[in-house]
PDB file of C-alpha atoms in Angstrom:
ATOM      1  CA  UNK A 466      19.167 -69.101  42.573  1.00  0.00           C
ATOM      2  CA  UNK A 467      20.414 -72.591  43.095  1.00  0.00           C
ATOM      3  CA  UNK A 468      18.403 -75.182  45.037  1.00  0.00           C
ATOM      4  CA  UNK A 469      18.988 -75.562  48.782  1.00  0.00           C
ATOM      5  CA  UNK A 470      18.202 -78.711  49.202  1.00  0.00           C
ATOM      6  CA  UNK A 471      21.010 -81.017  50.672  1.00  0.00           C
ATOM      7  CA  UNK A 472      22.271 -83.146  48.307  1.00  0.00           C
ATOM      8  CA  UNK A 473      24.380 -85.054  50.880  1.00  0.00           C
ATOM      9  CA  UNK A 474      20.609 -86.015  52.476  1.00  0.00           C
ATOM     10  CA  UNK A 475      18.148 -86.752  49.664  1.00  0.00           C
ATOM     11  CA  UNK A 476      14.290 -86.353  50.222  1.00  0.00           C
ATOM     12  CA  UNK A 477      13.307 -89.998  51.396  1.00  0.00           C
ATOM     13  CA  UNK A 478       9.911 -90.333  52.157  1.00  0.00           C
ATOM     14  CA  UNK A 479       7.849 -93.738  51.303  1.00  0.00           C
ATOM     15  CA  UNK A 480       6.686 -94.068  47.725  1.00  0.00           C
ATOM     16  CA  UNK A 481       3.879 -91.889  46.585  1.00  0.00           C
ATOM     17  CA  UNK A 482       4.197 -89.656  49.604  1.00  0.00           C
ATOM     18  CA  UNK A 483       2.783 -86.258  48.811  1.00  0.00           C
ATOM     19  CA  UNK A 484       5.291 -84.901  51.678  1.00  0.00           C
ATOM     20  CA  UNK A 485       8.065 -84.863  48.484  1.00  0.00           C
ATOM     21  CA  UNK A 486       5.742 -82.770  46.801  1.00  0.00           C
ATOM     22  CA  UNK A 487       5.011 -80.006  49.532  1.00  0.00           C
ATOM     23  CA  UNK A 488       9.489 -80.697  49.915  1.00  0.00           C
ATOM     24  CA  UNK A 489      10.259 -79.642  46.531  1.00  0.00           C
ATOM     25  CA  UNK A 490       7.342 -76.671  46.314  1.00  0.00           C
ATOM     26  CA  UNK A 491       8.787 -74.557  49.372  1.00  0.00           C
ATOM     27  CA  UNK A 492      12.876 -75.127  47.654  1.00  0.00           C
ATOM     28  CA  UNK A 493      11.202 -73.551  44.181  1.00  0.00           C
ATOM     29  CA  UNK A 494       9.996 -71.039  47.172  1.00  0.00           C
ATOM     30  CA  UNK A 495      13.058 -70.175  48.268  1.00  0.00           C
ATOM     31  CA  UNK A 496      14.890 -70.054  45.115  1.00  0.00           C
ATOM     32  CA  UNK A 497      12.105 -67.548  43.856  1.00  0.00           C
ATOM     33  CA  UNK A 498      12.909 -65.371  47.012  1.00  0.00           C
ATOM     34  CA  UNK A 499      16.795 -65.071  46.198  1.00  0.00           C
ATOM     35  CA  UNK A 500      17.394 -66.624  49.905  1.00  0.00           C
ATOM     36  CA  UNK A 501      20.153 -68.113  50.344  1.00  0.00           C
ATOM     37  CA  UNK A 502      20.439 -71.157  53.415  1.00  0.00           C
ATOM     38  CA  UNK A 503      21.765 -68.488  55.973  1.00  0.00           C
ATOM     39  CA  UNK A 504      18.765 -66.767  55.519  1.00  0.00           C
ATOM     40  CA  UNK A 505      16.258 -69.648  56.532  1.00  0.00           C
ATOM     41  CA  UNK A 506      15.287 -71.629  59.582  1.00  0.00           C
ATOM     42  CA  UNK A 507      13.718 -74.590  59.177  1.00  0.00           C
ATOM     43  CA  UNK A 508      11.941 -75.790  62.035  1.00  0.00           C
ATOM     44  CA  UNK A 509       9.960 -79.512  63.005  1.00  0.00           C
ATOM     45  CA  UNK A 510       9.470 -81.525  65.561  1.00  0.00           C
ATOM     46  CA  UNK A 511       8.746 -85.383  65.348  1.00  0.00           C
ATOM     47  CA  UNK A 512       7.155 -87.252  62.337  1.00  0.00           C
ATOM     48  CA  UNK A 513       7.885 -87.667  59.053  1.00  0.00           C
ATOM     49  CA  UNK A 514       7.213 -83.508  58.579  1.00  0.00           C
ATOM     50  CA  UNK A 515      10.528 -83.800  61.240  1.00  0.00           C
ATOM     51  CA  UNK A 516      12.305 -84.736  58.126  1.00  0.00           C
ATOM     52  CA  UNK A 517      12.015 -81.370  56.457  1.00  0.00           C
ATOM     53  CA  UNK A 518      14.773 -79.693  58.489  1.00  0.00           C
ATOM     54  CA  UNK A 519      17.268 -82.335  57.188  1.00  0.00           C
ATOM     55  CA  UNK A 520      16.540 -81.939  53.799  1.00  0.00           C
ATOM     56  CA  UNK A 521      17.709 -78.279  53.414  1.00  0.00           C
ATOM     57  CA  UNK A 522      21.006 -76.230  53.912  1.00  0.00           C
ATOM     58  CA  UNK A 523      19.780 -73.917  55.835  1.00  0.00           C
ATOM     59  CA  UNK A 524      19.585 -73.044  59.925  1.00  0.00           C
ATOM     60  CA  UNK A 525      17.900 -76.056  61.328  1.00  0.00           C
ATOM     61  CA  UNK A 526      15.672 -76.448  64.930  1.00  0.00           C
ATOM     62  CA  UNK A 527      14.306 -80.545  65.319  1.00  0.00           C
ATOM     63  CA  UNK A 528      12.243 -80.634  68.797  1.00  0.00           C
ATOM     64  CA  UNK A 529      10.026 -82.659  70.985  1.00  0.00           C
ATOM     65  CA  UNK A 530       7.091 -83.937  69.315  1.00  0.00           C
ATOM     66  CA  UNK A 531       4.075 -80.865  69.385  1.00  0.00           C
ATOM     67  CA  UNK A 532       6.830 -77.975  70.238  1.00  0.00           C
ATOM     68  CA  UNK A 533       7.828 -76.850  66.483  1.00  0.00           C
ATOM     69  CA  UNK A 534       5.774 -73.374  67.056  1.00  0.00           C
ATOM     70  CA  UNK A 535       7.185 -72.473  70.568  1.00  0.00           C
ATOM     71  CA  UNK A 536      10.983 -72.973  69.231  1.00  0.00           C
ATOM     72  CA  UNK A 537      10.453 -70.976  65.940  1.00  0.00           C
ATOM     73  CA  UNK A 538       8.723 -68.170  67.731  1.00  0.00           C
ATOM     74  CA  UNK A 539      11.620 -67.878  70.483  1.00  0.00           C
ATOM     75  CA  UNK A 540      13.992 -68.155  67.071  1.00  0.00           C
ATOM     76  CA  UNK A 541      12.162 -65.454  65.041  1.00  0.00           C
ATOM     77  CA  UNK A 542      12.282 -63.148  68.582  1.00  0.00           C
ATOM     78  CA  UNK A 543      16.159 -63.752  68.824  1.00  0.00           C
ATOM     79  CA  UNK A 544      16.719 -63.413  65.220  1.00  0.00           C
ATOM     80  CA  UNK A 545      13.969 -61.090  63.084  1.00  0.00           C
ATOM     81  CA  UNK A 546      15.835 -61.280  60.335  1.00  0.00           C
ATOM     82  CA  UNK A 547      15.616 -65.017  59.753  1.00  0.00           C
ATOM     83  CA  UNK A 548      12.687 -66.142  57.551  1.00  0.00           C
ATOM     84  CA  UNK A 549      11.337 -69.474  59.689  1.00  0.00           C
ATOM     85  CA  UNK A 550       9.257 -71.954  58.270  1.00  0.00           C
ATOM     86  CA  UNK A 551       8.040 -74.477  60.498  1.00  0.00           C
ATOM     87  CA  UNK A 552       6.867 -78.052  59.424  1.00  0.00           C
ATOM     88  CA  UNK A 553       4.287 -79.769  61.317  1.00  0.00           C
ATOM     89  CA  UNK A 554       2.194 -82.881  61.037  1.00  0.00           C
ATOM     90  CA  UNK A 555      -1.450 -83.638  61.765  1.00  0.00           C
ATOM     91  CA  UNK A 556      -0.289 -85.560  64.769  1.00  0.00           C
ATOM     92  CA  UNK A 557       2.301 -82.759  66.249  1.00  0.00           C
ATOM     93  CA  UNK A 558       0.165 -80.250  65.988  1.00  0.00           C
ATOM     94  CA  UNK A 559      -2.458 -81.789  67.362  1.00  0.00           C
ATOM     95  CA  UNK A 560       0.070 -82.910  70.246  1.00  0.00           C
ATOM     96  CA  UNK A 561       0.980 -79.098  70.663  1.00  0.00           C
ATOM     97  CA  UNK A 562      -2.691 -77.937  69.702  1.00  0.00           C
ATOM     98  CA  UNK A 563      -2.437 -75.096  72.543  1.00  0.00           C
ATOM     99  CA  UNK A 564       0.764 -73.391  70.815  1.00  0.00           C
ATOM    100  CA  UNK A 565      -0.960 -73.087  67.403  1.00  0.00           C
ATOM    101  CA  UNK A 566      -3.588 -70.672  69.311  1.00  0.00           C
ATOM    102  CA  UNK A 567      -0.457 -68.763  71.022  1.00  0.00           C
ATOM    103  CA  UNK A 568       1.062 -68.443  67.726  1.00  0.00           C
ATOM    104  CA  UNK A 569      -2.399 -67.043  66.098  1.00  0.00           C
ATOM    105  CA  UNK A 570      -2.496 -64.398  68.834  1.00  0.00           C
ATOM    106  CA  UNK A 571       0.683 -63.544  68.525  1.00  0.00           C
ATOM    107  CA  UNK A 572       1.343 -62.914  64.582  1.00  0.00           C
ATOM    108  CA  UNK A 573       5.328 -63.004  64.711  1.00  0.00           C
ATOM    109  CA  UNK A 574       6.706 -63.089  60.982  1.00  0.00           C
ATOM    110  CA  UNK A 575       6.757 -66.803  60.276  1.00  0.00           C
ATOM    111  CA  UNK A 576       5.082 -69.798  58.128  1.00  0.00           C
ATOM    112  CA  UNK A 577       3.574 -72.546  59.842  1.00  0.00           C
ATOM    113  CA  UNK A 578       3.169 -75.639  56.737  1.00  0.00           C
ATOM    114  CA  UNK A 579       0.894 -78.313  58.508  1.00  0.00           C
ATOM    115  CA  UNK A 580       1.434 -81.569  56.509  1.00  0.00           C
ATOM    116  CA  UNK A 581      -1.830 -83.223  57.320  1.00  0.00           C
ATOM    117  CA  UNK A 582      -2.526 -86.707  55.923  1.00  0.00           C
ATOM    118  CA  UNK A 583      -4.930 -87.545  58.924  1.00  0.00           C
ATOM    119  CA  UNK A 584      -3.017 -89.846  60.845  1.00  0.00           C
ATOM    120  CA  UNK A 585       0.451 -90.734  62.490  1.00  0.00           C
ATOM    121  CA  UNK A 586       1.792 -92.060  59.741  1.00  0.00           C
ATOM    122  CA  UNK A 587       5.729 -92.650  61.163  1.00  0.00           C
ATOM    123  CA  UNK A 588       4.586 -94.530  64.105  1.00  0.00           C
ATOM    124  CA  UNK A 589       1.944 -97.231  63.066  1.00  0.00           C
ATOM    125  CA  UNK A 590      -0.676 -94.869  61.579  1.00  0.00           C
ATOM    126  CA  UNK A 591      -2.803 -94.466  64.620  1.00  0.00           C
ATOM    127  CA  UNK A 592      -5.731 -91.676  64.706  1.00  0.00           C
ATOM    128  CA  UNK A 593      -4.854 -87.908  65.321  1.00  0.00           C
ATOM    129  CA  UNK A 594      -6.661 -84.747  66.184  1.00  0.00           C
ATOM    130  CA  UNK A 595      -7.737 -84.630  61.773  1.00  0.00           C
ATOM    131  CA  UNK A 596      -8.640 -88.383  61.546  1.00  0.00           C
ATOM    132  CA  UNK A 597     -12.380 -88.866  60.074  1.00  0.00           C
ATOM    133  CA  UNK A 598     -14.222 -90.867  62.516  1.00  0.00           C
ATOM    134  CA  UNK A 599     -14.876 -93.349  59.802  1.00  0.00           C
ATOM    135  CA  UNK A 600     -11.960 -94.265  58.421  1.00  0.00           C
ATOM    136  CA  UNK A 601      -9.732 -96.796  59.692  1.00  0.00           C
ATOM    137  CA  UNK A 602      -6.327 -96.588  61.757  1.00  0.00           C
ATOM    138  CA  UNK A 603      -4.294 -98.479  63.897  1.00  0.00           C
ATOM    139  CA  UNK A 604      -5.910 -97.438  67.092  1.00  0.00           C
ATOM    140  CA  UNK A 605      -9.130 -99.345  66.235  1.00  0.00           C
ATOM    141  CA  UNK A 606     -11.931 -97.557  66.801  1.00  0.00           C
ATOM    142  CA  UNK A 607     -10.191 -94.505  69.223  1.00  0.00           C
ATOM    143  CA  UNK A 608     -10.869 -91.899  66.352  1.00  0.00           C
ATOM    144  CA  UNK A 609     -14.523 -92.667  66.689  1.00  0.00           C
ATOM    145  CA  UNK A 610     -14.794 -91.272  70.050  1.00  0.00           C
ATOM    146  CA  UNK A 611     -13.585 -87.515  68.962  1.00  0.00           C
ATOM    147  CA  UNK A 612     -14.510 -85.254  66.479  1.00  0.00           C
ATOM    148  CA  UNK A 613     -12.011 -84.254  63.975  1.00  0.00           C
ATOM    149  CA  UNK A 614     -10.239 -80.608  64.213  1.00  0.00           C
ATOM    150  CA  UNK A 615     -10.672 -78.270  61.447  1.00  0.00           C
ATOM    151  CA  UNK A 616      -7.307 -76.949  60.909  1.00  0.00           C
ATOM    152  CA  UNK A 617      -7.850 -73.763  58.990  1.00  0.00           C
ATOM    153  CA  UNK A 618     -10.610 -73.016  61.029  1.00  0.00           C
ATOM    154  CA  UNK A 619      -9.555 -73.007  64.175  1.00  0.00           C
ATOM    155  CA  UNK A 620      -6.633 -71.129  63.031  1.00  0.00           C
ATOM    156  CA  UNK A 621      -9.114 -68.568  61.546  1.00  0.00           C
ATOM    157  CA  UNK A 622     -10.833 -68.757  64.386  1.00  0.00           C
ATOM    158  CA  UNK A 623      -7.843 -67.847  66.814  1.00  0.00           C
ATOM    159  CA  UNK A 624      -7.151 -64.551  64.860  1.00  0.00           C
ATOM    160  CA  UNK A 625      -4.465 -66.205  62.363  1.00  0.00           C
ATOM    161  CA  UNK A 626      -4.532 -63.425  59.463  1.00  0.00           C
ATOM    162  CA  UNK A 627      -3.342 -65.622  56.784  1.00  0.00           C
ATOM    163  CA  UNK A 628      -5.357 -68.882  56.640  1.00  0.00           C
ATOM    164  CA  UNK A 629      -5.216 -71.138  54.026  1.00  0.00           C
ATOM    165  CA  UNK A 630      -6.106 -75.018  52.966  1.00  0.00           C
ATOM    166  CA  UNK A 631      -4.917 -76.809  49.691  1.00  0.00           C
ATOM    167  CA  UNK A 632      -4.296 -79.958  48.689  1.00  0.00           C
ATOM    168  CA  UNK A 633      -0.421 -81.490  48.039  1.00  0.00           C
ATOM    169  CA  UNK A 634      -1.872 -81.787  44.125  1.00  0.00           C
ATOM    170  CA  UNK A 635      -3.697 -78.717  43.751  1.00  0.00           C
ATOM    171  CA  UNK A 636      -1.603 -76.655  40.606  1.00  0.00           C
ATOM    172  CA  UNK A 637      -1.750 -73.731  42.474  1.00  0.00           C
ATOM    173  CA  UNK A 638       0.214 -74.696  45.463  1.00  0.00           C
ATOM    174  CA  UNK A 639       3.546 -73.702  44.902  1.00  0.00           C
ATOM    175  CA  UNK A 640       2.064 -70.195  44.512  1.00  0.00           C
ATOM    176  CA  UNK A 641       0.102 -70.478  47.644  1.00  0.00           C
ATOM    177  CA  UNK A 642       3.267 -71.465  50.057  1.00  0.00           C
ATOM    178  CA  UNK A 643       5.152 -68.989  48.230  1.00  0.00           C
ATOM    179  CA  UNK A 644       2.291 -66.570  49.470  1.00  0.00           C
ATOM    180  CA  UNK A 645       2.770 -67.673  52.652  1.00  0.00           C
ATOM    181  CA  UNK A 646       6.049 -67.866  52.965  1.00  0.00           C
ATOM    182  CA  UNK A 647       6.135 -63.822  51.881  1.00  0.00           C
ATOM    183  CA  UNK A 648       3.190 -62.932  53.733  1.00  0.00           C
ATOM    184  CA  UNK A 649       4.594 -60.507  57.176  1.00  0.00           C
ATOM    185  CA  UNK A 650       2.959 -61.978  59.829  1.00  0.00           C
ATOM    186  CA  UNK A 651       1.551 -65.451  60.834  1.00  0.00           C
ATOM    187  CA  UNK A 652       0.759 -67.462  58.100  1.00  0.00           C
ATOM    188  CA  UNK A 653      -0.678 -70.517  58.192  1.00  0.00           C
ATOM    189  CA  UNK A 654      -1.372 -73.469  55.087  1.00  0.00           C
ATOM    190  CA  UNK A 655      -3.082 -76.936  56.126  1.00  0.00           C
ATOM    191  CA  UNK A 656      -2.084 -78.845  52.900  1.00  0.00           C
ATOM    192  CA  UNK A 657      -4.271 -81.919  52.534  1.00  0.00           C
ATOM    193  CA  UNK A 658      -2.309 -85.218  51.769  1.00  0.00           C
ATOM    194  CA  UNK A 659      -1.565 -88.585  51.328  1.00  0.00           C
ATOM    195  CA  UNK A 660      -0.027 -91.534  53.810  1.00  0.00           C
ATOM    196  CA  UNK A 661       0.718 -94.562  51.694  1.00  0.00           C
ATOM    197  CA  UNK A 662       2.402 -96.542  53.623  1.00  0.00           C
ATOM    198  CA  UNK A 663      -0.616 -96.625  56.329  1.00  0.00           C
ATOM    199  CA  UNK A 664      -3.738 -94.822  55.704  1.00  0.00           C
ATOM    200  CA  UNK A 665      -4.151 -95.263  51.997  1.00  0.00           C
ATOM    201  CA  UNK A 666      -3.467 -99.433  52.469  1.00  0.00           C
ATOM    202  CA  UNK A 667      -5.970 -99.379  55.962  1.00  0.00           C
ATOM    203  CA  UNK A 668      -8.515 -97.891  53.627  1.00  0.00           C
ATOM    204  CA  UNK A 669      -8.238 -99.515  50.902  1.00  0.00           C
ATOM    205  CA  UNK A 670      -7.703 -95.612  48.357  1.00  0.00           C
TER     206      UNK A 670
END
């Protein structure tokens, strides 16, 4: 199978992102799956995760900021066939926590790829709902006054049946979203990663 990614809209994501990474894992994905574009629905919200959507010919859904998970479940209702992947950030989902639990509970057939690199890295890298209380952001010292979300866990927790954590440089990833993206049900992968252009510089990695 040929790639679907859009060659008239190249990945662009800031140098040393580990977003490209995670991009170019779930196309190998795809092409391993013999889908072709009208097959897919790609499905983000606002961030630089948002980005995903553009980046592949396929069926596309871009929503308000926190929403990703209500649109694709609505889509996957109206259209069963469709294989929906939805692309969320730290910050969205932690915007839209109360829809991850809904889509736990749920289990409708789709892939939820949370692209956590602990902050919100497209609007001035302030804390989110992952942010370590010790690290620094641009919100100062906001991220001190909450405790950090365990992704995975609190999907576990919710009844998710496919839970899973990597890291964006772990070898085994493109197997893992490629699990995921198979699995029938809910599946759900919080891939650990980088921010360059704000958290890495704030602290000094």
């Amino acid at each position: 199978m040929d790639s679907l990614l859009n060659k008239n809209r190249p990945p662009a994501f800031c140098p040393g992102c580990s977003h490209d990474r995670v991009l170019y894992f779930l196309d190998k994905t795809f092409q391993n799956m013999g889908l072709q574009g009208n097959q897919i629905a790609m499905v983000s919200d606002i961030g630089c995760s948002g980005l995903f959507d553009t980046f592949f010919n396929t069926h596309a859904l871009h929503g308000l900021h926190g929403r990703a998970l209500t649109y694709a479940g609505g889509l996957k209702l109206a259209r069963p066939d469709l294989n929906v992947v939805v692309t969320m950030g730290d910050g969205g989902l932690g915007i839209g926590g109360a829809h991850l639990l809904s889509a736990c509970r749920r289990n409708l057939d789709l892939t939820l790829l949370v692209l956590n690199n602990f902050n919100f890295g497209m609007t001035g890298g302030q804390f989110s709902a992952t942010t370590p209380p010790e690290a620094m952001v641009g919100s100062g010292f906001l991220n001190r006054l909450e405790r950090p979300i365990d992704v995975a866990q609190v999907a576990a927790a919710a009844g998710a049946p496919f839970v899973a954590r990597s890291s964006a440089y772990q070898k085994d990833l493109p197997e893992l979203i490629e699990k995921a993206v198979r699995y029938k049900g809910f599946s759900v992968v919080d891939i650990w990663g980088v921010c360059p252009g704000r958290y890495l510089k704030r602290n000094k990695l």
